[in-house]
PDB file of C-alpha atoms in Angstrom:
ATOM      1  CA  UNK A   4      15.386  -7.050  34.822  1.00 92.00           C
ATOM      2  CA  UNK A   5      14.098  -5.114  31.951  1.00 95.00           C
ATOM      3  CA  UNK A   6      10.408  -4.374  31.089  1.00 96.00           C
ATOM      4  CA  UNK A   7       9.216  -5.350  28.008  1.00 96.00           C
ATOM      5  CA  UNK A   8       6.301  -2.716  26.886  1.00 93.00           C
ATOM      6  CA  UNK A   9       4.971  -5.214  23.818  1.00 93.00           C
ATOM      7  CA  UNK A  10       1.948  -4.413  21.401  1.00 88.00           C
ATOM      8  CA  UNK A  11       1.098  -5.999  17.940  1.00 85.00           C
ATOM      9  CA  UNK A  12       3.174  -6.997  14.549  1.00 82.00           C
ATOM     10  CA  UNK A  13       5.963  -9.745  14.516  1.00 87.00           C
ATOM     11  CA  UNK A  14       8.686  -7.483  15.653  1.00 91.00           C
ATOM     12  CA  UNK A  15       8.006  -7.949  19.612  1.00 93.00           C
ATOM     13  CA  UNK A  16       8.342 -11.773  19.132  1.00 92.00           C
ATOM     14  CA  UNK A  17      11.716 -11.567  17.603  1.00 91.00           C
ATOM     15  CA  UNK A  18      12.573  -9.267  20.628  1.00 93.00           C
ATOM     16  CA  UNK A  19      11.573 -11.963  22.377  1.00 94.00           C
ATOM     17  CA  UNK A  20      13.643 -14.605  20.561  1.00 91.00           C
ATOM     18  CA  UNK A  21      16.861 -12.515  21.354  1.00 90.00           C
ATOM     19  CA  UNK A  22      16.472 -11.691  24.637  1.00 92.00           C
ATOM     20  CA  UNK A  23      15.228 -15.239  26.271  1.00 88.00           C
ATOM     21  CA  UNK A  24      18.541 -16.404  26.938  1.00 82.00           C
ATOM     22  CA  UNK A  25      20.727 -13.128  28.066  1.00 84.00           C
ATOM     23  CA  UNK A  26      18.739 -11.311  29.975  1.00 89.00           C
ATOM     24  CA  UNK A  27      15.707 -11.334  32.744  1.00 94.00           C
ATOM     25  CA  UNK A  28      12.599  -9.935  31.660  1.00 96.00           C
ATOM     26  CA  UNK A  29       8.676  -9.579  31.833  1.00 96.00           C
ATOM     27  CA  UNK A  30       6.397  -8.881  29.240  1.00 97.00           C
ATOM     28  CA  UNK A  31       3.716  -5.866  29.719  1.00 95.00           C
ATOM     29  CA  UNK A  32       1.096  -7.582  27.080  1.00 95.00           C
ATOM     30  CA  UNK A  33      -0.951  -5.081  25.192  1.00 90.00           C
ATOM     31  CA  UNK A  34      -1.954  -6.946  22.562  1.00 90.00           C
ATOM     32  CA  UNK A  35      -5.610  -7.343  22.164  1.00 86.00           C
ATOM     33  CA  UNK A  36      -5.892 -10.946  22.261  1.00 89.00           C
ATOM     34  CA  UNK A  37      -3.367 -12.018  24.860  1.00 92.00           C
ATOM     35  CA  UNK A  38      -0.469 -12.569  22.564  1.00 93.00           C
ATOM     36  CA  UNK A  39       1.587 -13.383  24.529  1.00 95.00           C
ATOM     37  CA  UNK A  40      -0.687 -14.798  27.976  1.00 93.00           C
ATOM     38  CA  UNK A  41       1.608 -18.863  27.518  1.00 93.00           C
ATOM     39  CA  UNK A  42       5.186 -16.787  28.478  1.00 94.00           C
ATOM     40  CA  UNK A  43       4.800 -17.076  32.784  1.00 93.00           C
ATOM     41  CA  UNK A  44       6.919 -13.812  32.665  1.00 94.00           C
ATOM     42  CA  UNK A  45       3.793 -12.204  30.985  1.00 96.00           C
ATOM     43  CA  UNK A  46       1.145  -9.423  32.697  1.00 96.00           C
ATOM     44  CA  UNK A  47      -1.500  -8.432  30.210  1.00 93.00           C
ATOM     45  CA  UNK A  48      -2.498  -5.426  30.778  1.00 88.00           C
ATOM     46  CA  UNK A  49      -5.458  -2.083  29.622  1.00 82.00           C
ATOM     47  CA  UNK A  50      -3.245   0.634  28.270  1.00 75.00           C
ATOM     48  CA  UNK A  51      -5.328   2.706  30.913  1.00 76.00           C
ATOM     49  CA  UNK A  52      -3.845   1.114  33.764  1.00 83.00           C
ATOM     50  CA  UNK A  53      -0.987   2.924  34.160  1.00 82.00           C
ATOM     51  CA  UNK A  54      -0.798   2.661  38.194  1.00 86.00           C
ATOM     52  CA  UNK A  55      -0.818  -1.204  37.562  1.00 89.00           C
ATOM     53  CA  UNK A  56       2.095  -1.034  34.902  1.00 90.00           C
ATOM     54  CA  UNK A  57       4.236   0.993  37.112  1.00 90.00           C
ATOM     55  CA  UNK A  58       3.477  -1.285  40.013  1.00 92.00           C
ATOM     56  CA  UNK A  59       4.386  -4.524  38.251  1.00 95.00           C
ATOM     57  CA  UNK A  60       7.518  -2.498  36.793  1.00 95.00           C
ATOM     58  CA  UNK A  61       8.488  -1.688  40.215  1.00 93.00           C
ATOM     59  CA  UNK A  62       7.817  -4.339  42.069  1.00 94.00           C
ATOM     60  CA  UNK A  63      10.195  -6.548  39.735  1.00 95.00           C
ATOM     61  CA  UNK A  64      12.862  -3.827  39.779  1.00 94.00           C
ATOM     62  CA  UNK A  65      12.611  -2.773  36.568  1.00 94.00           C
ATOM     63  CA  UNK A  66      14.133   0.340  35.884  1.00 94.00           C
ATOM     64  CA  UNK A  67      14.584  -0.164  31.828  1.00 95.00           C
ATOM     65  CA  UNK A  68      11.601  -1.057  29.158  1.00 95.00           C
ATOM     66  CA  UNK A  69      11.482  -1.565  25.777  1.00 94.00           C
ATOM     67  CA  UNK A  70       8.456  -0.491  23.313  1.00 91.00           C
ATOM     68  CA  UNK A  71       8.309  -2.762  20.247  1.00 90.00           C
ATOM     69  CA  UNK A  72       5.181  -3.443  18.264  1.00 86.00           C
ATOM     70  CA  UNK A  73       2.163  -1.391  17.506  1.00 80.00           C
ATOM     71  CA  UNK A  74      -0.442   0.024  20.385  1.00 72.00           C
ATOM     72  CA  UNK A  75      -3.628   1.275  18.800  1.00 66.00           C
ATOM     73  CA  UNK A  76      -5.513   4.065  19.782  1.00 61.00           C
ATOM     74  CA  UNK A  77      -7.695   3.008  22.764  1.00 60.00           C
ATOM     75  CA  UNK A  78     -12.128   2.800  22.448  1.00 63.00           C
ATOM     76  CA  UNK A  79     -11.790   5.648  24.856  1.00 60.00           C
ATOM     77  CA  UNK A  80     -15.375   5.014  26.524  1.00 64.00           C
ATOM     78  CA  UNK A  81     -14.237   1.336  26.611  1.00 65.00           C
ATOM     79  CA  UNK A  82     -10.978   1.781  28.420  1.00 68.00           C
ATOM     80  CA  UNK A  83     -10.410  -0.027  31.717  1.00 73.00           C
ATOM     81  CA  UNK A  84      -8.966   2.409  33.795  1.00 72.00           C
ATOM     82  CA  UNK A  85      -7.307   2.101  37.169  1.00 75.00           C
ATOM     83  CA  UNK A  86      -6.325   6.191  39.389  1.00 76.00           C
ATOM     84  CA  UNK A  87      -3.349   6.549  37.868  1.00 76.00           C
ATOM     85  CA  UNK A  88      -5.177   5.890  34.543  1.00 72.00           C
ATOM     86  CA  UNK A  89      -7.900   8.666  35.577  1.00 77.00           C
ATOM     87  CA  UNK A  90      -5.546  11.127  36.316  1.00 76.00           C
ATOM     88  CA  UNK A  91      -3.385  10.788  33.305  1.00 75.00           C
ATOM     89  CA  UNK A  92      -6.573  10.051  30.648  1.00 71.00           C
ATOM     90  CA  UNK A  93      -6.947  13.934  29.958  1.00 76.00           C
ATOM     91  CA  UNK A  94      -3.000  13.463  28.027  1.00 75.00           C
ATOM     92  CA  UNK A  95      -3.720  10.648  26.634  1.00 70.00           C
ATOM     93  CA  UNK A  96      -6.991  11.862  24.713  1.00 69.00           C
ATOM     94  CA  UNK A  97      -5.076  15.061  23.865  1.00 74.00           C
ATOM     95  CA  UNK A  98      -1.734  12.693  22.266  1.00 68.00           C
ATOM     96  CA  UNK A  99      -4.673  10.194  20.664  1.00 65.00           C
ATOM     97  CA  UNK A 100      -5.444  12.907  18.436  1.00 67.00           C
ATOM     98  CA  UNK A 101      -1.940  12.915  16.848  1.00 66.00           C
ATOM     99  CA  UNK A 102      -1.540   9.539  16.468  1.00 63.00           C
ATOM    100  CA  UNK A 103      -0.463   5.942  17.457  1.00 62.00           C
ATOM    101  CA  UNK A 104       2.816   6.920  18.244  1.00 65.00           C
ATOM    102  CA  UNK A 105       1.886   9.725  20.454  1.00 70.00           C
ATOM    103  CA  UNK A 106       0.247   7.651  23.076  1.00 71.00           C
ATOM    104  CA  UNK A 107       3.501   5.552  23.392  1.00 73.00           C
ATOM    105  CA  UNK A 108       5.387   8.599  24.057  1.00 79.00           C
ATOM    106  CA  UNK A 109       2.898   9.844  26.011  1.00 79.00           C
ATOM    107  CA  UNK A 110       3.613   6.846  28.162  1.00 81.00           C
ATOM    108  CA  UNK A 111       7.338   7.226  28.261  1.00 85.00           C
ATOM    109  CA  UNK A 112       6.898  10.561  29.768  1.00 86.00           C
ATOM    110  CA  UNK A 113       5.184   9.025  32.812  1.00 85.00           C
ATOM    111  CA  UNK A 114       7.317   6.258  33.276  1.00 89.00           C
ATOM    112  CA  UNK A 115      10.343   8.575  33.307  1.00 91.00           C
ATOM    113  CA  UNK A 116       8.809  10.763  35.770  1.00 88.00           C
ATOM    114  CA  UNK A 117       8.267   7.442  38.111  1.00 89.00           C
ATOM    115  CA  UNK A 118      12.571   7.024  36.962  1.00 93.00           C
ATOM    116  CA  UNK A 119      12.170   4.059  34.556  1.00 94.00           C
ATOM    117  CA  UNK A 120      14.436   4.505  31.252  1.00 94.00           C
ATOM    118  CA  UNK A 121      12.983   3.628  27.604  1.00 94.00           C
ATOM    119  CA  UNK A 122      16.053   1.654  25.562  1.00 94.00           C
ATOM    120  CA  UNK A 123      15.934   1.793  21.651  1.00 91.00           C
ATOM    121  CA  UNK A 124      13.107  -0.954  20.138  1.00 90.00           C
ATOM    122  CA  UNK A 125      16.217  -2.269  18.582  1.00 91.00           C
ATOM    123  CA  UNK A 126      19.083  -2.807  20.927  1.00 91.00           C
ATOM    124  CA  UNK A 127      19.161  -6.722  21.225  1.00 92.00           C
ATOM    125  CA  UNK A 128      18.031  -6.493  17.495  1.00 92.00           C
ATOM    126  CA  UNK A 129      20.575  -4.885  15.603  1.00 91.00           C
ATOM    127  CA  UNK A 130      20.059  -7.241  12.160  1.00 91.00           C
ATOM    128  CA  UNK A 131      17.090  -5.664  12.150  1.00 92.00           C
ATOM    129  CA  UNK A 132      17.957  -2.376  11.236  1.00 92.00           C
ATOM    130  CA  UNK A 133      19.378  -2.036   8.015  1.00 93.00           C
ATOM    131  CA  UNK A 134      22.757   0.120   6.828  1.00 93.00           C
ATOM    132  CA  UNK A 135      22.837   2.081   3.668  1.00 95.00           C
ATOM    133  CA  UNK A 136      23.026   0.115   0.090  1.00 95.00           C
ATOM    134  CA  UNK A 137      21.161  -1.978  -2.099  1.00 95.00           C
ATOM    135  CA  UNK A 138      19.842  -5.500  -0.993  1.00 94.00           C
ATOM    136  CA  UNK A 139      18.248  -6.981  -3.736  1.00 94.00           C
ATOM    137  CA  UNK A 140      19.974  -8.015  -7.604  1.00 95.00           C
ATOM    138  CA  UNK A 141      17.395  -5.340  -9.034  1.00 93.00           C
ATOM    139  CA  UNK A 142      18.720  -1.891  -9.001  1.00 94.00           C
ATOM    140  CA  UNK A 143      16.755   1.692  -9.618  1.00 95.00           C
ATOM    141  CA  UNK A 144      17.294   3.174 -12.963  1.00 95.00           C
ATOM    142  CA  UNK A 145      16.907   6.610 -13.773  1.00 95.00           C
ATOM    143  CA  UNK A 146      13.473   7.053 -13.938  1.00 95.00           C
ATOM    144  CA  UNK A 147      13.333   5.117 -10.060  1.00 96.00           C
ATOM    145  CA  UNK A 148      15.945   7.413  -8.850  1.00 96.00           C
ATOM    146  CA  UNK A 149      13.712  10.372  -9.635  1.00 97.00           C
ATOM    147  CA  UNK A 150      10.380   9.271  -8.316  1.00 97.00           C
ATOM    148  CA  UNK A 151      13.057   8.263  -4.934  1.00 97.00           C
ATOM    149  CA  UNK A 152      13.809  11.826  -4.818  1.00 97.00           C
ATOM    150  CA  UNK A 153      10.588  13.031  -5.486  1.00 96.00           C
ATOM    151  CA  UNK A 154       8.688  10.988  -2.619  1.00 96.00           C
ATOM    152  CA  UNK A 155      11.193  12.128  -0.217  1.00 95.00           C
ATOM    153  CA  UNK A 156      10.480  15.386  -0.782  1.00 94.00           C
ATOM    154  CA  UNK A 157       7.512  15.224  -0.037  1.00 93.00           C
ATOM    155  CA  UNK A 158       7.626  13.585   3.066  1.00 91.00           C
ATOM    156  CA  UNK A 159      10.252  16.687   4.208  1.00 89.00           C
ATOM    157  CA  UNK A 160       7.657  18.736   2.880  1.00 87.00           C
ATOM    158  CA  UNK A 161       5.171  17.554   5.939  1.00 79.00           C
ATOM    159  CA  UNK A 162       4.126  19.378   8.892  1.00 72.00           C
ATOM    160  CA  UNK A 163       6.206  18.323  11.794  1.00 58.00           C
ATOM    161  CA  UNK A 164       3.122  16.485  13.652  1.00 53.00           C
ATOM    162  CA  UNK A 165       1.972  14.827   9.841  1.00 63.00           C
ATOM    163  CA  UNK A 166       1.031  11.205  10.052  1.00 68.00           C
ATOM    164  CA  UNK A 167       3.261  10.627   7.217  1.00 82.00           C
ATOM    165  CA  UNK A 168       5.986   8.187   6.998  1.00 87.00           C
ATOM    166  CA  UNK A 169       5.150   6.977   3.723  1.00 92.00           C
ATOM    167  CA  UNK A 170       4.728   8.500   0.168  1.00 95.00           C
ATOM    168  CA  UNK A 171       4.821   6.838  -3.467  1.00 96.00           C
ATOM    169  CA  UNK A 172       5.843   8.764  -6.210  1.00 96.00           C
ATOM    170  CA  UNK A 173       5.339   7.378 -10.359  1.00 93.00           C
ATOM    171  CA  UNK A 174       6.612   8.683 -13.649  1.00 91.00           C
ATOM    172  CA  UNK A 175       7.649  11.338 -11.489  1.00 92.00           C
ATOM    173  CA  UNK A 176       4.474  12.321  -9.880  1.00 93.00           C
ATOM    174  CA  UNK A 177       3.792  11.711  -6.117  1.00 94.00           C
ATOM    175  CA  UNK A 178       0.439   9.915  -6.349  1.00 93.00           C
ATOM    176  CA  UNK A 179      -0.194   9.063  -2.421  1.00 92.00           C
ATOM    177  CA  UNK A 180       0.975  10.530   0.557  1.00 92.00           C
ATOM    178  CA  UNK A 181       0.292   8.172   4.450  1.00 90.00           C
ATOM    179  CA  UNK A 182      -2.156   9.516   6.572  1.00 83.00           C
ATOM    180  CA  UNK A 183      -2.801   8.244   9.698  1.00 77.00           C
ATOM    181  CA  UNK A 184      -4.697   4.836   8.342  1.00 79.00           C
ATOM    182  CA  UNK A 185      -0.930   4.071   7.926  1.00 82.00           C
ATOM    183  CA  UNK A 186       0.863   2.596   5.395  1.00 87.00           C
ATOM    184  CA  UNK A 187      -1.007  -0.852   4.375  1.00 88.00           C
ATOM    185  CA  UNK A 188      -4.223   1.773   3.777  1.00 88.00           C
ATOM    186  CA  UNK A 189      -2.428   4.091   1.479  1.00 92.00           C
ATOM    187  CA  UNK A 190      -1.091   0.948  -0.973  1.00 92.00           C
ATOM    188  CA  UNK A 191      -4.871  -0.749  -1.336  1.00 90.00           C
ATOM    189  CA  UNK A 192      -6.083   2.542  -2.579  1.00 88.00           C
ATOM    190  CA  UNK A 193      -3.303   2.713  -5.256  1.00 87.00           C
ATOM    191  CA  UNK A 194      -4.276   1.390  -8.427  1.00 75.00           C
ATOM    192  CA  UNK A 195      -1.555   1.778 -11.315  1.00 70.00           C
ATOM    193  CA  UNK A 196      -2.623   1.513 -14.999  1.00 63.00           C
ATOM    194  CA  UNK A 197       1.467   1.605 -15.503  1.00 67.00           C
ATOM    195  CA  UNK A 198       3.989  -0.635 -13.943  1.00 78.00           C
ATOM    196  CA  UNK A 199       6.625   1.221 -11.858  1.00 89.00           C
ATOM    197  CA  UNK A 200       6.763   3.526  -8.898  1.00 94.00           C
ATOM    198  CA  UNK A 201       8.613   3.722  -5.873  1.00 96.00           C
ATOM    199  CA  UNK A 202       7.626   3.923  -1.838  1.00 97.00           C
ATOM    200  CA  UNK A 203       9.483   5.559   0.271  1.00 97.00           C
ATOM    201  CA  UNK A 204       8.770   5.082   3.898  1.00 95.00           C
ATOM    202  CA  UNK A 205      10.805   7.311   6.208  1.00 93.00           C
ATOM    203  CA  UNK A 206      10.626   8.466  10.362  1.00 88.00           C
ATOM    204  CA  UNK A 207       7.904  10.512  10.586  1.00 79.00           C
ATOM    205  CA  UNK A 208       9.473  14.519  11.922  1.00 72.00           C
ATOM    206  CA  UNK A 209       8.256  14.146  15.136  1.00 69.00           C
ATOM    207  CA  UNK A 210       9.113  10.760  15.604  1.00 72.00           C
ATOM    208  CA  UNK A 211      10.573   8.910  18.033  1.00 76.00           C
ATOM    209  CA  UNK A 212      13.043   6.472  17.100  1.00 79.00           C
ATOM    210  CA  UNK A 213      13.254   4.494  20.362  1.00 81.00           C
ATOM    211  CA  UNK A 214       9.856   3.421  20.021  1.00 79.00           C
ATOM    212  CA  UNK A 215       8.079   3.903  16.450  1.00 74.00           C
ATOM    213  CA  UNK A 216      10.665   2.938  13.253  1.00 84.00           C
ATOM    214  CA  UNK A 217       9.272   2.354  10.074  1.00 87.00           C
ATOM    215  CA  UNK A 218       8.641  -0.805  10.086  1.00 89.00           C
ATOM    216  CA  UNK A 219       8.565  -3.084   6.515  1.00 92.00           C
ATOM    217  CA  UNK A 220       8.089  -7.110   5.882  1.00 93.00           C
ATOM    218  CA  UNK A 221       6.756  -9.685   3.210  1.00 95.00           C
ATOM    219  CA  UNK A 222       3.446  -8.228   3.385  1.00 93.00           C
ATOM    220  CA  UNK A 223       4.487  -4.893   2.458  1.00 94.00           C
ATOM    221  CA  UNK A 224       6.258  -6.203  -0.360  1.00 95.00           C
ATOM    222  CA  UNK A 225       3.562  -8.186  -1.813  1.00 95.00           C
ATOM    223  CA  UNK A 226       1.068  -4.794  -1.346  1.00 94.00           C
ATOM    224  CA  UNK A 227       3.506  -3.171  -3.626  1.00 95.00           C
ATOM    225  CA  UNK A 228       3.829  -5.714  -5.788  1.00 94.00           C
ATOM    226  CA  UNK A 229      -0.256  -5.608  -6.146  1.00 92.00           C
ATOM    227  CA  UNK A 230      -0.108  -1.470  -5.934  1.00 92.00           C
ATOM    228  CA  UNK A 231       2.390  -2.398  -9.435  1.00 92.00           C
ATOM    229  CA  UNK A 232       5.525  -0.540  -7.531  1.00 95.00           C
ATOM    230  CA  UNK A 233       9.171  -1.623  -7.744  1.00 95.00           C
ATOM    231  CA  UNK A 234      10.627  -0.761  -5.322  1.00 95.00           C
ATOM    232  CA  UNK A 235      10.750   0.449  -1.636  1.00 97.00           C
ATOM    233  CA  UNK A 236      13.659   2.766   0.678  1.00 97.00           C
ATOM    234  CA  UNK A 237      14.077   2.922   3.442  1.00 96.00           C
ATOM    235  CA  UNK A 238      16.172   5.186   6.055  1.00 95.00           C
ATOM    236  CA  UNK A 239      19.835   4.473   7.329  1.00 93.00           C
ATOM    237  CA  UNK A 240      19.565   2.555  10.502  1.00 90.00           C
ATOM    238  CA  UNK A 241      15.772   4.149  11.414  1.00 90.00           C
ATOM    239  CA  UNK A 242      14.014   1.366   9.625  1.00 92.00           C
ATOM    240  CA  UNK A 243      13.291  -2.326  10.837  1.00 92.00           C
ATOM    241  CA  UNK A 244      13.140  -5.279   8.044  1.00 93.00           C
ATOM    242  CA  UNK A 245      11.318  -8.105   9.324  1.00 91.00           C
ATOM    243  CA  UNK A 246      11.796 -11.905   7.749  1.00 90.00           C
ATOM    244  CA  UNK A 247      14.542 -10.447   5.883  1.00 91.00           C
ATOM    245  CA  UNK A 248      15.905 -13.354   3.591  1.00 93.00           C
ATOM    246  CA  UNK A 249      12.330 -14.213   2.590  1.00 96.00           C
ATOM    247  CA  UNK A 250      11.775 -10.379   1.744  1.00 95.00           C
ATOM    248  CA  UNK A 251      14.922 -10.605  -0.162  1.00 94.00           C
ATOM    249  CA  UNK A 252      13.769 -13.759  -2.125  1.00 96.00           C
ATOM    250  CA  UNK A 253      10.573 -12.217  -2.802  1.00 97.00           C
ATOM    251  CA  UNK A 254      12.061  -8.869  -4.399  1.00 95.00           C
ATOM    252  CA  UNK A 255      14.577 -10.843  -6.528  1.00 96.00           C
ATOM    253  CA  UNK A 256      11.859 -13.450  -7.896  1.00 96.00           C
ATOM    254  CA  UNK A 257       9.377  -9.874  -8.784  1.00 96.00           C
ATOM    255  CA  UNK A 258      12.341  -7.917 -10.148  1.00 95.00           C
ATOM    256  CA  UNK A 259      11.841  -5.398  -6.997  1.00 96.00           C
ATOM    257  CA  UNK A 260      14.409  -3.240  -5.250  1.00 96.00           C
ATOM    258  CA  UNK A 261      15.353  -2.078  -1.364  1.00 96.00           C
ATOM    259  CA  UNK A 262      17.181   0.907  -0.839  1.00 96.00           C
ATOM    260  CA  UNK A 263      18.420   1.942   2.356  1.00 96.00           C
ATOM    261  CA  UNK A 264      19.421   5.883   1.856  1.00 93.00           C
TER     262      UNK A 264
END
């Protein structure tokens, strides 16, 4: 029996899709409206109520989870919590402050002191996670190779706790850099007078991979497309592509590129 840890974005229902048929499971629902309430294997659950999480976990014999879509930070004074929840708020306020991502972690620390293992986000979804080369008929000239380079500079220029996982860099200028709005904020504030551009979305430094890869699908495309960029990269094997053929269609009908470095 594995437990599956899922929050919001498509990615925990393909999960889901893979998994049905191989392998026993129940669904920890974090989602804010019940996304997943019609599978009977499904417990939804306050992100505070960690003594009820490790109690359904246990119960069922679950000694594996998997993380997979995105938890947001918690209304603190909203919060249901249960004892285990009080005891363990004081981290979780302290990881809020760094992020999404840090909460999740923070999470995976407690479950592995109560000897439940966290698997990779994509280890029944392998297609996901895409190898090095080009997948679309559109390929970066020189000028797209530059502002490439240039983005991913910046990003190794961060601070290792940065919320940046994305930066897009024009006519070989870096003109935005992801803060911790995320990705989707940074694109609606770009507004190019000039066609071209690249975005470069790579893991965060302090990131971890088993539970927070960049994550990129049609609507990222068509904010890039509106942001006038051509293209987006991504990282070897630390990236998931969601609804990839229609992605792929898209790109090739808007003369737009994907990169995996």
């Amino acid at each position: 029996m594995i437990g599956l840890i899922f929050g919001e974005t498509k990615f925990p229902k393909q999960i889901l899709k893979k998994i049905k048929s191989k392998k026993k499971y129940l669904i920890i629902d974090l989602t804010k409206n019940k996304n997943f309430q019609k599978d009977k294997n499904s417990y939804s659950v306050s992100i505070g109520q960690f003594g009820k999480i490790i109690d359904i976990l246990k119960k069922n014999k679950c000694r594996q989870v998997l993380f997979a879509g995105k938890v947001k930070k918690p209304n603190l004074s909203k919060i249901r919590l249960d004892l285990k929840g009080i005891y363990f708020i004081p981290r979780i306020i302290k990881a809020s402050k760094l992020g999404d991502a840090a909460i999740l972690k923070e999470i995976i620390k407690i479950l592995k002191k109560e000897k439940i293992k966290t698997l990779s986000s994509t280890i029944f979804t392998p297609e996901l996670s895409l190898k090095k080369g080009n997948y679309s008929r559109i390929k970066p000239n020189i000028q797209d190779n530059k502002d490439i380079n240039n983005a991913i500079k910046a990003l190794s220029n961060t601070k290792e706790y940065s919320f940046s996982q994305g930066a897009v860099s024009q006519n070989n200028k870096v003109i935005a850099i992801e803060g911790k709005e995320g990705t989707q904020a940074m694109l609606k504030k770009i507004k190019n007078k000039h066609k071209g551009g690249v975005l470069v979305k790579f893991p965060k430094k302090s990131q971890d991979i088993r539970i927070d890869l960049p994550t990129v699908g049609l609507k990222t495309f068509k904010q890039c497309k509106r942001a006038g960029l051509k293209g987006i990269v991504l990282k070897h094997k630390k990236n998931i592509l969601l609804d990839k053929k229609i992605c792929i269609k898209f790109m090739n009908k808007n003369k737009m590129f994907l990169i995996i470095k």
